[in-house]
Amino acid sequence: MLLSKACVYGIRASLFLAARDAKGYISIRQMGEKLDISPHFLTKILQQLTEDGLLESYKGPNGGVRLTRSGEEITIMEIVKAIDGDKLLTECALGLPGCGVQKPCPIHEKWADAREGIRKMLEGTTLKEMAKKGKDLDLRLTADGGFDID
Amino acid sequence: MLLSKACVYGIRASLFLAARDAKGYISIRQMGEKLDISPHFLTKILQQLTEDGLLESYKGPNGGVRLTRSGEEITIMEIVKAIDGDKLLTECALGLPGCGVQKPCPIHEKWADAREGIRKMLEGTTLKEMAKKGKDLDLRLTADGGFDID
DNA sequence: ATAATTTAGGAGAATAAACTCTTTAAACCA
DNA sequence: TGGTTTAAAGAGTTTATTCTCCTAAATTAT
């Protein structure tokens, strides 16, 4: 699999946040229910995004999490890096120790090309853009198969 | 990770076979030692390739495995499919249940493009081609970091 | 025949990933 | 102050992957 489940959950939750019109905090429990992700697990995942500065959290009643920056400025790449790291974009596809530019493995170059495609996709896609498309076309995000946020 | 470890091991072993000048069987134990992969584990993995018809095996002294077809005709795609299946090329990147053409998720289209890059890489790379490049340039394949086969 | 070599097959251990539960800390409200 | 709501932190459980080991079956050599 390209992305870990934790990473996918993180993306979906971030997308959910970007799609919300409301600016305030929303609780992770609520999000978990909407997205059909265990709230406890989601808490763990979003903690990483908070540590990385992508989200900010607030405790107590009416607390929760929200995006620190506008959805236009946040790419999926940032979320992937925060959760899965950047091994997807740096590591050799055959995982040979020490494979690099000096002494590459036989598919190093071809894989580098394919990887660039992935990088472009991740870097070239903002949360807002995805959220807008999702809302306009009523695409699939939440557990019920729709894009209803509120 | 894009490919499972088992899959990477399968590719490296197949590449090893394609790079050999000798036509006969070679034991999995020998290959495992050269490639620094547990022979028992490698046996399990290569069984899948044998079941899939990519390899043929022979028991007894001087037995082992060999490619059924010429290395020119075998692409990495076939090995990946035999070991990891084709979920990498069919499943949605966000893994949403039921995501498809009719009701895609918001990154469905972009991911489809990136995925095509991966598919082209896997389908467009033959074992022989990799083996030749590996030998010519003495690239990295075996545990010692070289491409010495015999 | 008997022993040696090798793949096949399956059970099991070790590790990692995914997920759950409990406790703690912060913030709010009555 | 005391209770409620929420994220944070960490321990524990389950599941999947990776890897090891043992036995069986096939083939060869003596």
XYZ file of C-alpha atoms (C1' of nucleotides) in Angstrom:
360
model
C 0.000 0.000 0.000
C 1.143 3.441 -0.829
C -0.088 5.126 2.340
C -0.628 3.670 5.781
C -4.145 3.544 7.144
C -3.232 6.097 9.769
C -2.143 8.420 6.990
C -5.338 7.950 5.024
C -7.374 8.630 8.154
C -5.343 11.766 8.721
C -6.015 12.956 5.199
C -9.720 12.264 5.428
C -9.990 14.089 8.739
C -8.047 17.062 7.392
C -10.254 17.110 4.351
C -13.249 17.059 6.608
C -11.893 20.071 8.461
C -11.141 21.938 5.250
C -14.620 21.264 3.956
C -16.332 22.703 7.002
C -17.605 26.205 6.665
C -17.551 26.711 10.418
C -14.278 28.125 11.612
C -14.283 26.862 15.210
C -13.013 23.741 16.836
C -14.711 20.435 16.242
C -14.282 17.457 18.531
C -12.390 14.420 17.330
C -15.177 12.206 18.601
C -17.657 13.877 16.259
C -15.297 13.567 13.338
C -14.625 9.944 14.122
C -18.312 9.177 14.061
C -18.858 10.976 10.771
C -15.884 9.340 9.119
C -16.384 5.963 10.786
C -12.949 5.973 12.361
C -12.359 4.988 15.977
C -12.190 8.304 17.875
C -9.370 7.036 20.085
C -7.297 6.028 17.130
C -8.090 9.231 15.322
C -6.983 11.171 18.391
C -3.584 9.506 18.187
C -3.240 10.317 14.540
C -4.325 13.913 14.804
C -1.899 14.408 17.668
C 0.866 13.964 15.139
C -0.636 16.627 12.943
C -0.951 18.912 15.934
C 2.671 18.329 16.900
C 3.632 19.131 13.340
C 1.751 22.395 13.497
C -0.842 21.500 10.881
C -3.642 21.455 13.419
C -4.223 23.252 16.666
C -6.208 21.733 19.474
C -8.155 23.021 22.393
C -9.279 21.113 25.449
C -12.512 21.381 27.343
C -16.143 21.813 26.320
C -16.538 23.033 22.759
C -12.891 22.217 22.262
C -11.458 20.027 19.558
C -9.162 20.612 16.617
C -8.987 22.929 13.632
C -6.591 23.687 10.814
C -3.933 26.236 11.696
C -3.681 27.568 8.167
C -6.243 27.991 5.449
C -7.054 24.902 3.458
C -5.671 26.536 0.338
C -2.200 26.484 1.771
C -2.125 22.906 2.984
C -1.172 20.109 0.604
C -1.657 16.399 1.167
C 2.095 16.114 1.000
C 2.382 17.828 4.357
C -0.023 15.404 5.964
C 1.712 12.387 4.469
C 5.083 13.626 5.668
C 3.745 14.246 9.173
C 2.304 10.753 9.514
C 4.212 8.383 7.213
C 7.399 10.384 6.929
C 9.061 10.880 3.588
C 10.394 7.404 3.016
C 7.893 6.989 0.204
C 9.669 9.747 -1.674
C 13.224 9.027 -0.668
C 13.578 5.287 -0.317
C 14.494 2.976 -3.131
C 11.635 0.820 -4.383
C 13.663 -2.338 -3.885
C 14.716 -1.164 -0.440
C 18.340 -2.128 -0.966
C 20.576 -0.754 1.730
C 22.782 2.009 0.469
C 21.052 2.300 -2.876
C 21.557 5.830 -4.077
C 22.798 8.000 -6.873
C 26.366 6.761 -6.657
C 25.492 3.113 -6.787
C 21.831 2.713 -7.654
C 19.823 -0.478 -8.010
C 18.612 -1.459 -11.474
C 15.212 0.166 -11.204
C 16.409 3.224 -9.358
C 15.999 5.567 -12.265
C 12.633 4.328 -13.458
C 11.291 4.353 -9.963
C 12.530 7.906 -9.532
C 10.315 8.923 -12.448
C 7.222 7.200 -11.088
C 7.957 8.678 -7.696
C 8.036 12.153 -9.169
C 4.490 11.551 -10.352
C 3.452 10.695 -6.835
C 5.267 13.691 -5.433
C 3.612 16.019 -7.908
C 0.237 14.620 -6.996
C 0.830 15.026 -3.270
C 2.393 18.456 -3.517
C -0.008 19.716 -6.136
C -3.183 18.928 -4.293
C -4.478 21.263 -1.606
C -7.121 20.430 0.928
C -9.336 23.273 -0.232
C -9.204 22.143 -3.816
C -10.179 18.616 -2.817
C -12.885 19.861 -0.515
C -14.395 22.074 -3.180
C -14.448 19.323 -5.730
C -15.891 16.977 -3.161
C -18.702 19.336 -2.262
C -19.521 20.372 -5.806
C -19.755 16.831 -7.054
C -20.948 15.264 -3.779
C -18.090 12.821 -3.831
C -17.252 10.167 -1.301
C -15.731 11.104 2.040
C -17.861 10.203 5.041
C -18.975 6.771 6.125
C -22.342 7.115 4.437
C -20.661 7.674 1.103
C -21.382 11.353 0.764
C -19.649 14.619 1.470
C -22.024 16.019 4.064
C -20.035 17.784 6.680
C -22.459 19.384 9.075
C 5.423 1.272 1.349
C 4.690 0.659 -2.252
C 5.688 -3.000 -2.339
C 5.736 -5.546 0.469
C 9.071 -6.981 1.510
C 8.039 -10.359 0.171
C 7.432 -8.734 -3.185
C 10.786 -6.995 -3.222
C 12.496 -10.262 -2.350
C 10.631 -11.932 -5.189
C 11.774 -9.277 -7.633
C 15.381 -9.480 -6.508
C 15.395 -13.256 -6.790
C 13.825 -13.130 -10.245
C 16.349 -10.542 -11.288
C 19.072 -12.791 -10.009
C 17.728 -15.627 -12.133
C 17.465 -13.430 -15.209
C 21.032 -12.230 -14.755
C 22.472 -15.728 -14.608
C 24.045 -16.971 -17.786
C 23.571 -20.585 -16.731
C 20.306 -22.038 -17.891
C 19.812 -24.774 -15.294
C 18.153 -24.829 -11.913
C 19.673 -23.047 -8.988
C 18.810 -23.836 -5.401
C 16.842 -21.349 -3.345
C 19.321 -21.793 -0.517
C 22.152 -20.544 -2.714
C 20.121 -17.597 -3.880
C 19.096 -16.736 -0.343
C 22.721 -16.644 0.727
C 23.750 -14.456 -2.185
C 20.869 -12.056 -1.696
C 20.953 -12.203 2.101
C 17.373 -13.375 2.373
C 16.322 -16.204 4.660
C 16.160 -19.301 2.413
C 13.046 -20.571 4.174
C 11.239 -17.321 3.652
C 12.456 -17.067 0.094
C 11.160 -20.571 -0.547
C 7.679 -19.493 0.507
C 7.797 -16.459 -1.729
C 9.090 -18.265 -4.766
C 6.399 -20.887 -4.336
C 3.909 -18.193 -5.240
C 5.837 -17.407 -8.392
C 5.975 -21.104 -9.210
C 2.223 -21.471 -8.698
C 1.723 -18.494 -10.953
C 3.801 -20.133 -13.651
C 6.592 -17.591 -13.631
C 9.087 -20.082 -12.256
C 9.428 -23.817 -12.508
C 10.957 -25.874 -9.756
C 12.659 -29.209 -9.515
C 13.269 -31.269 -6.413
C 16.284 -33.269 -5.478
C 20.037 -32.795 -5.862
C 20.918 -30.179 -8.445
C 17.297 -29.106 -8.337
C 16.064 -25.629 -7.631
C 14.152 -23.049 -9.606
C 14.467 -21.281 -12.932
C 12.463 -18.864 -15.033
C 9.907 -20.523 -17.274
C 10.142 -17.871 -19.941
C 13.003 -15.777 -21.154
C 13.831 -12.736 -19.073
C 12.920 -10.499 -21.978
C 9.301 -11.531 -21.719
C 8.859 -11.123 -17.981
C 7.987 -7.738 -16.514
C 8.152 -6.732 -12.861
C 4.431 -6.192 -13.092
C 3.879 -9.929 -13.285
C 5.918 -10.540 -10.173
C 4.166 -7.801 -8.234
C 0.772 -9.166 -9.230
C 1.744 -12.689 -8.214
C 2.886 -11.643 -4.751
C 1.106 -8.439 -3.761
C -1.892 -8.771 -6.027
C -3.122 -5.834 -8.040
C -4.633 -3.750 -5.277
C -1.857 -1.225 -5.781
C -3.207 -0.546 -9.254
C -6.897 -0.901 -8.611
C -7.584 0.386 -5.133
C -8.358 3.984 -4.331
C -5.525 5.813 -2.581
C -7.820 6.811 0.260
C -9.151 3.283 0.503
C -12.753 4.396 0.756
C -15.200 1.545 0.378
C -17.032 1.685 -2.894
C -14.934 4.460 -4.349
C -15.016 4.100 -8.083
C -15.764 5.807 -11.339
C -19.426 6.367 -10.543
C -18.820 7.947 -7.175
C -15.138 8.681 -6.766
C -13.355 10.201 -3.802
C -11.838 13.671 -4.205
C -8.375 12.513 -5.186
C -9.533 9.639 -7.331
C -8.636 11.268 -10.607
C -5.262 12.635 -9.601
C -4.320 9.366 -8.015
C -5.315 7.549 -11.182
C -2.705 9.589 -13.042
C 0.060 8.875 -10.568
C -0.932 5.231 -10.585
C -0.576 5.096 -14.336
C 3.018 6.168 -13.862
C 3.583 3.259 -11.528
C 1.848 0.867 -13.882
C 3.933 2.022 -16.818
C 7.074 1.528 -14.777
C 6.096 -1.970 -13.696
C 4.813 -3.058 -17.080
C 7.555 -1.389 -19.032
C 10.448 -2.963 -17.215
C 11.590 -6.457 -18.102
C 13.869 -8.603 -16.023
C 16.385 -8.894 -18.829
C 16.581 -5.163 -19.287
C 17.190 -4.664 -15.593
C 19.707 -7.481 -15.492
C 21.652 -6.077 -18.417
C 21.795 -2.634 -16.951
C 22.758 -4.084 -13.616
C 25.615 -6.074 -15.066
C 26.896 -3.360 -17.365
C 27.029 -0.780 -14.642
C 27.709 -3.182 -11.755
C 24.717 -1.908 -9.868
C 23.426 -3.027 -6.516
C 21.619 -6.343 -6.186
C 23.326 -8.836 -3.910
C 24.039 -8.470 -0.228
C 27.613 -7.320 -0.852
C 26.353 -4.405 -2.910
C 27.390 -5.700 -6.314
C 25.819 -7.571 -9.164
C 27.972 -10.679 -9.088
C 25.830 -13.636 -9.854
C 28.113 -16.650 -10.054
C 17.381 -50.138 -0.749
C 19.523 -46.206 1.713
C 21.153 -41.761 2.248
C 21.547 -37.068 0.647
C 19.566 -32.954 -1.554
C 16.078 -30.088 -2.637
C 11.217 -28.004 -2.988
C 6.459 -28.081 -0.668
C 3.600 -27.392 3.101
C 2.221 -26.089 7.456
C 2.844 -24.635 12.286
C 4.659 -21.311 15.091
C 7.607 -17.174 16.839
C 8.845 -12.303 16.441
C 7.837 -7.919 14.974
C 5.100 -4.186 13.258
C 0.710 -2.017 12.331
C -3.872 -1.151 13.612
C -6.955 -0.495 17.061
C -8.944 -0.179 22.157
C -9.044 1.187 26.816
C -7.784 3.729 30.931
C -5.879 7.500 33.173
C -4.328 12.278 33.279
C -4.458 17.145 32.272
C -6.659 21.243 30.603
C -10.625 24.049 30.078
C -15.253 25.240 30.967
C -19.621 25.675 33.592
C -22.712 25.611 37.393
C -15.493 23.930 44.586
C -17.018 20.078 41.970
C -18.559 18.050 37.840
C -18.398 17.766 32.764
C -16.116 17.967 28.369
C -12.390 17.486 25.699
C -7.424 16.373 23.996
C -2.967 14.017 25.599
C -0.474 10.175 27.057
C 0.417 5.634 27.591
C -0.587 0.745 28.352
C -2.647 -3.090 26.410
C -5.001 -5.974 22.667
C -5.719 -7.641 18.206
C -4.405 -8.491 13.548
C -1.193 -8.713 9.712
C 3.384 -9.238 8.128
C 7.774 -11.060 8.411
C 10.557 -14.650 9.427
C 11.900 -19.492 11.486
C 11.515 -24.251 12.076
C 10.025 -28.901 11.349
C 8.138 -32.580 8.585
C 6.808 -34.540 4.137
C 7.467 -35.534 -0.768
C 10.275 -35.842 -4.877
C 14.555 -36.718 -7.063
C 19.252 -38.180 -7.389
C 23.437 -40.733 -6.184
C 25.709 -44.602 -3.957
